[in-house]
mmCIF file of C-alpha atoms and ligand atoms in Angstrom:
data_model
loop_
_atom_site.group_PDB
_atom_site.id
_atom_site.type_symbol
_atom_site.label_atom_id
_atom_site.label_comp_id
_atom_site.label_asym_id
_atom_site.label_seq_id
_atom_site.Cartn_x
_atom_site.Cartn_y
_atom_site.Cartn_z
ATOM 1 C CA UNK A 55 13.540 -1.923 -18.806
ATOM 2 C CA UNK A 56 13.318 0.006 -15.462
ATOM 3 C CA UNK A 57 13.779 -1.697 -12.326
ATOM 4 C CA UNK A 58 9.964 -1.694 -11.539
ATOM 5 C CA UNK A 59 9.052 -3.135 -15.137
ATOM 6 C CA UNK A 60 11.564 -5.889 -14.646
ATOM 7 C CA UNK A 61 10.420 -6.658 -11.138
ATOM 8 C CA UNK A 62 6.646 -6.849 -12.268
ATOM 9 C CA UNK A 63 7.588 -9.034 -15.413
ATOM 10 C CA UNK A 64 9.521 -11.523 -13.226
ATOM 11 C CA UNK A 65 6.725 -11.720 -10.820
ATOM 12 C CA UNK A 66 3.965 -11.872 -13.473
ATOM 13 C CA UNK A 67 2.017 -14.578 -11.844
ATOM 14 C CA UNK A 68 2.072 -13.065 -8.400
ATOM 15 C CA UNK A 69 1.319 -9.615 -9.696
ATOM 16 C CA UNK A 70 -1.712 -11.012 -11.700
ATOM 17 C CA UNK A 71 -2.932 -12.784 -8.572
ATOM 18 C CA UNK A 72 -3.066 -9.291 -6.940
ATOM 19 C CA UNK A 73 -4.348 -6.947 -9.544
ATOM 20 C CA UNK A 74 -6.679 -9.306 -11.086
ATOM 21 C CA UNK A 75 -7.936 -10.904 -7.789
ATOM 22 C CA UNK A 76 -11.670 -11.941 -7.589
ATOM 23 C CA UNK A 77 -12.064 -9.210 -5.213
ATOM 24 C CA UNK A 78 -10.846 -6.623 -7.681
ATOM 25 C CA UNK A 79 -13.017 -8.042 -10.471
ATOM 26 C CA UNK A 80 -16.164 -8.006 -8.073
ATOM 27 C CA UNK A 81 -15.335 -4.266 -7.289
ATOM 28 C CA UNK A 82 -15.364 -3.509 -10.994
ATOM 29 C CA UNK A 83 -18.507 -5.250 -11.922
ATOM 30 C CA UNK A 84 -20.323 -4.216 -8.574
ATOM 31 C CA UNK A 85 -20.936 -7.571 -7.390
ATOM 32 C CA UNK A 86 -18.800 -7.718 -4.410
ATOM 33 C CA UNK A 87 -20.672 -8.478 -1.257
ATOM 34 C CA UNK A 88 -21.035 -5.302 0.924
ATOM 35 C CA UNK A 89 -19.747 -7.201 4.015
ATOM 36 C CA UNK A 90 -16.425 -7.926 2.194
ATOM 37 C CA UNK A 91 -16.048 -4.312 1.205
ATOM 38 C CA UNK A 92 -16.838 -3.154 4.979
ATOM 39 C CA UNK A 93 -14.300 -5.655 6.253
ATOM 40 C CA UNK A 94 -11.675 -4.483 3.705
ATOM 41 C CA UNK A 95 -12.330 -0.851 4.725
ATOM 42 C CA UNK A 96 -11.667 -1.514 8.435
ATOM 43 C CA UNK A 97 -8.529 -3.557 7.648
ATOM 44 C CA UNK A 98 -7.369 -0.988 5.179
ATOM 45 C CA UNK A 99 -7.587 1.852 7.962
ATOM 46 C CA UNK A 100 -5.298 -0.407 10.037
ATOM 47 C CA UNK A 101 -3.063 -1.057 7.023
ATOM 48 C CA UNK A 102 -2.585 2.660 6.281
ATOM 49 C CA UNK A 103 -1.355 3.278 9.839
ATOM 50 C CA UNK A 104 1.361 0.695 9.258
ATOM 51 C CA UNK A 105 1.994 2.007 5.840
ATOM 52 C CA UNK A 106 2.669 5.440 7.274
ATOM 53 C CA UNK A 107 5.155 3.962 9.670
ATOM 54 C CA UNK A 108 6.816 2.284 6.764
ATOM 55 C CA UNK A 109 7.415 5.812 5.067
ATOM 56 C CA UNK A 110 8.491 7.195 8.379
ATOM 57 C CA UNK A 111 11.128 4.394 8.325
ATOM 58 C CA UNK A 112 11.863 5.346 4.680
ATOM 59 C CA UNK A 113 12.613 8.990 5.928
ATOM 60 C CA UNK A 114 15.014 7.441 8.424
ATOM 61 C CA UNK A 115 16.610 5.012 5.789
ATOM 62 C CA UNK A 116 17.048 7.739 3.216
ATOM 63 C CA UNK A 117 20.664 8.891 3.065
ATOM 64 C CA UNK A 118 20.188 12.136 1.207
ATOM 65 C CA UNK A 119 17.646 15.014 1.631
ATOM 66 C CA UNK A 120 15.946 14.234 -1.858
ATOM 67 C CA UNK A 121 15.209 10.731 -0.815
ATOM 68 C CA UNK A 122 14.142 11.946 2.651
ATOM 69 C CA UNK A 123 12.082 14.512 1.129
ATOM 70 C CA UNK A 124 10.236 12.135 -1.313
ATOM 71 C CA UNK A 125 9.588 9.558 1.504
ATOM 72 C CA UNK A 126 8.326 12.470 3.762
ATOM 73 C CA UNK A 127 6.004 13.757 1.178
ATOM 74 C CA UNK A 128 4.372 10.267 0.905
ATOM 75 C CA UNK A 129 4.162 10.144 4.626
ATOM 76 C CA UNK A 130 2.403 13.392 4.658
ATOM 77 C CA UNK A 131 0.103 12.353 1.753
ATOM 78 C CA UNK A 132 -0.908 9.198 3.818
ATOM 79 C CA UNK A 133 -1.474 10.969 7.109
ATOM 80 C CA UNK A 134 -3.114 14.009 5.999
ATOM 81 C CA UNK A 135 -4.827 13.085 2.726
ATOM 82 C CA UNK A 136 -5.405 9.509 2.161
ATOM 83 C CA UNK A 137 -6.269 8.779 5.873
ATOM 84 C CA UNK A 138 -9.085 11.600 5.801
ATOM 85 C CA UNK A 139 -10.400 10.315 2.553
ATOM 86 C CA UNK A 140 -10.460 6.749 3.920
ATOM 87 C CA UNK A 141 -12.339 7.632 7.089
ATOM 88 C CA UNK A 142 -14.936 9.621 4.876
ATOM 89 C CA UNK A 143 -15.368 6.550 2.619
ATOM 90 C CA UNK A 144 -15.870 4.391 5.731
ATOM 91 C CA UNK A 145 -18.499 6.867 7.128
ATOM 92 C CA UNK A 146 -20.377 6.479 3.966
ATOM 93 C CA UNK A 147 -20.357 2.908 4.514
ATOM 94 C CA UNK A 148 -21.739 3.079 8.069
ATOM 95 C CA UNK A 149 -18.213 2.736 9.811
ATOM 96 C CA UNK A 150 -17.654 5.354 12.477
ATOM 97 C CA UNK A 151 -14.346 6.551 13.745
ATOM 98 C CA UNK A 152 -15.068 4.578 16.997
ATOM 99 C CA UNK A 153 -15.676 1.408 14.837
ATOM 100 C CA UNK A 154 -12.291 1.807 13.148
ATOM 101 C CA UNK A 155 -10.450 2.592 16.522
ATOM 102 C CA UNK A 156 -11.894 -0.495 18.072
ATOM 103 C CA UNK A 157 -10.967 -2.806 15.225
ATOM 104 C CA UNK A 158 -8.323 -5.593 15.555
ATOM 105 C CA UNK A 159 -5.778 -6.269 12.769
ATOM 106 C CA UNK A 160 -6.372 -9.402 11.051
ATOM 107 C CA UNK A 161 -3.602 -11.821 10.163
ATOM 108 C CA UNK A 162 -3.242 -10.734 6.522
ATOM 109 C CA UNK A 163 -2.793 -7.080 7.591
ATOM 110 C CA UNK A 164 -0.151 -7.999 10.167
ATOM 111 C CA UNK A 165 1.599 -10.520 7.832
ATOM 112 C CA UNK A 166 1.667 -7.832 5.024
ATOM 113 C CA UNK A 167 2.637 -4.801 6.845
ATOM 114 C CA UNK A 168 5.123 -6.181 9.269
ATOM 115 C CA UNK A 169 6.977 -7.887 6.324
ATOM 116 C CA UNK A 170 7.234 -4.690 4.629
ATOM 117 C CA UNK A 171 8.576 -2.920 7.855
ATOM 118 C CA UNK A 172 11.093 -5.813 8.398
ATOM 119 C CA UNK A 173 12.379 -5.764 4.942
ATOM 120 C CA UNK A 174 13.105 -1.984 5.522
ATOM 121 C CA UNK A 175 14.631 -2.590 9.001
ATOM 122 C CA UNK A 176 16.908 -5.263 7.658
ATOM 123 C CA UNK A 177 17.646 -3.730 4.417
ATOM 124 C CA UNK A 178 18.169 -0.343 2.814
ATOM 125 C CA UNK A 179 16.058 2.237 1.266
ATOM 126 C CA UNK A 180 16.039 0.136 -2.058
ATOM 127 C CA UNK A 181 14.719 -2.735 -0.161
ATOM 128 C CA UNK A 182 12.045 -0.932 1.496
ATOM 129 C CA UNK A 183 10.844 0.850 -1.637
ATOM 130 C CA UNK A 184 10.726 -2.278 -3.458
ATOM 131 C CA UNK A 185 8.782 -3.965 -0.835
ATOM 132 C CA UNK A 186 6.293 -0.930 -0.920
ATOM 133 C CA UNK A 187 5.923 -0.509 -4.455
ATOM 134 C CA UNK A 188 3.288 -3.040 -5.175
ATOM 135 C CA UNK A 189 0.998 -1.092 -2.938
ATOM 136 C CA UNK A 190 0.872 2.257 -4.484
ATOM 137 C CA UNK A 191 1.661 1.193 -7.956
ATOM 138 C CA UNK A 192 -0.660 -1.826 -8.030
ATOM 139 C CA UNK A 193 -3.651 0.155 -6.691
ATOM 140 C CA UNK A 194 -3.133 2.934 -9.359
ATOM 141 C CA UNK A 195 -2.984 -0.060 -11.996
ATOM 142 C CA UNK A 196 -6.187 -1.463 -10.654
ATOM 143 C CA UNK A 197 -7.864 1.918 -10.654
ATOM 144 C CA UNK A 198 -6.942 2.696 -14.231
ATOM 145 C CA UNK A 199 -7.759 -0.792 -15.467
ATOM 146 C CA UNK A 200 -11.260 -1.075 -13.891
ATOM 147 C CA UNK A 201 -11.983 2.447 -15.271
ATOM 148 C CA UNK A 202 -10.733 1.614 -18.769
ATOM 149 C CA UNK A 203 -13.051 -1.548 -18.597
ATOM 150 C CA UNK A 204 -15.991 0.680 -17.703
ATOM 151 C CA UNK A 205 -17.738 1.255 -14.524
ATOM 152 C CA UNK A 206 -21.498 1.298 -14.138
ATOM 153 C CA UNK A 207 -22.948 4.566 -12.913
ATOM 154 C CA UNK A 208 -24.862 2.591 -10.153
ATOM 155 C CA UNK A 209 -21.776 0.535 -9.117
ATOM 156 C CA UNK A 210 -21.699 0.987 -5.431
ATOM 157 C CA UNK A 211 -17.829 0.873 -5.325
ATOM 158 C CA UNK A 212 -17.504 3.569 -8.217
ATOM 159 C CA UNK A 213 -16.279 6.330 -5.880
ATOM 160 C CA UNK A 214 -13.508 3.975 -4.571
ATOM 161 C CA UNK A 215 -12.440 3.168 -7.968
ATOM 162 C CA UNK A 216 -12.482 6.804 -9.246
ATOM 163 C CA UNK A 217 -10.180 7.789 -6.301
ATOM 164 C CA UNK A 218 -7.558 5.298 -7.341
ATOM 165 C CA UNK A 219 -8.006 6.141 -10.959
ATOM 166 C CA UNK A 220 -7.917 9.862 -10.431
ATOM 167 C CA UNK A 221 -5.062 12.091 -11.541
ATOM 168 C CA UNK A 222 -3.887 12.708 -7.775
ATOM 169 C CA UNK A 223 -3.473 9.072 -6.994
ATOM 170 C CA UNK A 224 -1.951 8.475 -10.355
ATOM 171 C CA UNK A 225 0.695 11.011 -9.877
ATOM 172 C CA UNK A 226 1.638 9.655 -6.406
ATOM 173 C CA UNK A 227 2.073 6.280 -7.940
ATOM 174 C CA UNK A 228 4.098 7.697 -10.765
ATOM 175 C CA UNK A 229 6.551 9.313 -8.501
ATOM 176 C CA UNK A 230 6.953 6.195 -6.265
ATOM 177 C CA UNK A 231 7.843 4.398 -9.405
ATOM 178 C CA UNK A 232 10.227 7.050 -10.610
ATOM 179 C CA UNK A 233 11.891 7.148 -7.024
ATOM 180 C CA UNK A 234 12.404 3.390 -7.125
ATOM 181 C CA UNK A 235 13.730 3.301 -10.817
ATOM 182 C CA UNK A 236 16.221 6.204 -10.068
ATOM 183 C CA UNK A 237 17.537 4.361 -6.965
ATOM 184 C CA UNK A 238 17.610 1.162 -8.854
ATOM 185 C CA UNK A 239 19.777 3.004 -11.527
ATOM 186 C CA UNK A 240 22.121 4.028 -8.795
ATOM 187 C CA UNK A 241 22.554 0.740 -6.794
ATOM 188 C CA UNK A 242 21.328 -2.124 -8.480
ATOM 189 C CA UNK A 243 23.789 -5.224 -8.999
ATOM 190 C CA UNK A 244 22.790 -8.690 -10.129
ATOM 191 C CA UNK A 245 22.839 -10.084 -6.573
ATOM 192 C CA UNK A 246 20.898 -7.207 -5.318
ATOM 193 C CA UNK A 247 18.309 -7.760 -7.947
ATOM 194 C CA UNK A 248 17.704 -11.401 -6.864
ATOM 195 C CA UNK A 249 16.898 -10.175 -3.255
ATOM 196 C CA UNK A 250 14.598 -7.360 -4.641
ATOM 197 C CA UNK A 251 12.650 -9.774 -6.806
ATOM 198 C CA UNK A 252 11.903 -11.999 -3.775
ATOM 199 C CA UNK A 253 10.718 -8.976 -1.918
ATOM 200 C CA UNK A 254 8.489 -7.858 -4.645
ATOM 201 C CA UNK A 255 7.026 -11.307 -5.463
ATOM 202 C CA UNK A 256 6.232 -11.779 -1.598
ATOM 203 C CA UNK A 257 4.701 -8.440 -1.439
ATOM 204 C CA UNK A 258 2.426 -8.888 -4.324
ATOM 205 C CA UNK A 259 1.389 -12.236 -2.904
ATOM 206 C CA UNK A 260 0.565 -10.545 0.416
ATOM 207 C CA UNK A 261 -1.506 -8.050 -1.474
ATOM 208 C CA UNK A 262 -3.559 -10.799 -2.956
ATOM 209 C CA UNK A 263 -3.972 -12.524 0.593
ATOM 210 C CA UNK A 264 -5.285 -9.063 1.910
ATOM 211 C CA UNK A 265 -8.124 -9.158 -0.759
ATOM 212 C CA UNK A 266 -8.686 -12.849 -0.105
ATOM 213 C CA UNK A 267 -8.993 -12.239 3.745
ATOM 214 C CA UNK A 268 -11.824 -9.655 3.053
ATOM 215 C CA UNK A 269 -13.664 -12.182 0.923
ATOM 216 C CA UNK A 270 -13.172 -14.865 3.510
ATOM 217 C CA UNK A 271 -14.366 -12.639 6.420
ATOM 218 C CA UNK A 272 -17.642 -11.886 4.396
ATOM 219 C CA UNK A 273 -18.136 -15.668 3.757
ATOM 220 C CA UNK A 274 -17.868 -16.599 7.539
HETATM 221 C C1 HMH B 194 -3.771 -3.106 1.263
HETATM 222 C C2 HMH B 194 -3.549 -1.875 0.473
HETATM 223 N N1 HMH B 194 -2.554 -1.694 -0.310
HETATM 224 C C3 HMH B 194 -2.274 -0.582 -1.194
HETATM 225 C C4 HMH B 194 -3.095 0.523 -0.976
HETATM 226 C C5 HMH B 194 -2.828 1.742 -1.594
HETATM 227 O O1 HMH B 194 -2.552 2.753 -0.851
HETATM 228 C C6 HMH B 194 -4.069 0.480 0.188
HETATM 229 N N2 HMH B 194 -4.778 1.524 0.529
HETATM 230 N N3 HMH B 194 -4.198 -0.814 0.744
#
């Protein structure tokens, strides 16, 4: 088993609470309240800013050029591809650049992103990439699973789902997985694994809480 497969298997309940969250199911069948999606989009803009910082930290924590280049490529992809895409999706949902700029981070966004940054600051590149892996790999899994289950033509969230199910994002996730697995092969020890499993489980729970916060905001 690769490191990622092992982490996911050992955090099966947390992983399911994230990738099979009520928010995700409602995206898939189109029943998600629009207010929940808008709240999610605003928080995800703020999330992506912190996510970029985390990959900046991964460049710093990378000991070798190959690790630094892999982290720098992801940093570039977030800043110059995913962010533009996100702002365009927001515009289609009536959220302007000013709305996004003015928004304040909710507790779930702060908790998740600062948890990841702290894991990276305290630990090494393997800790940081482990804490980051549920983000990228999880969204790729969600996009692929929803597409496999079938998304109706008139599902308002179809474009979002297709973005994460599409080959560009699937490739980013595959390469994040491969980098983590390679680093795991080099550095993993039994004691290390226990720490990594804790980080992975916590990050998966914090992803589920991120979905839940958007549902809660819409229910207020
Ligand atoms: C909260 C969250 N997790 C993961 C991703 C994937 O990039 C995202 N955009 N937002």
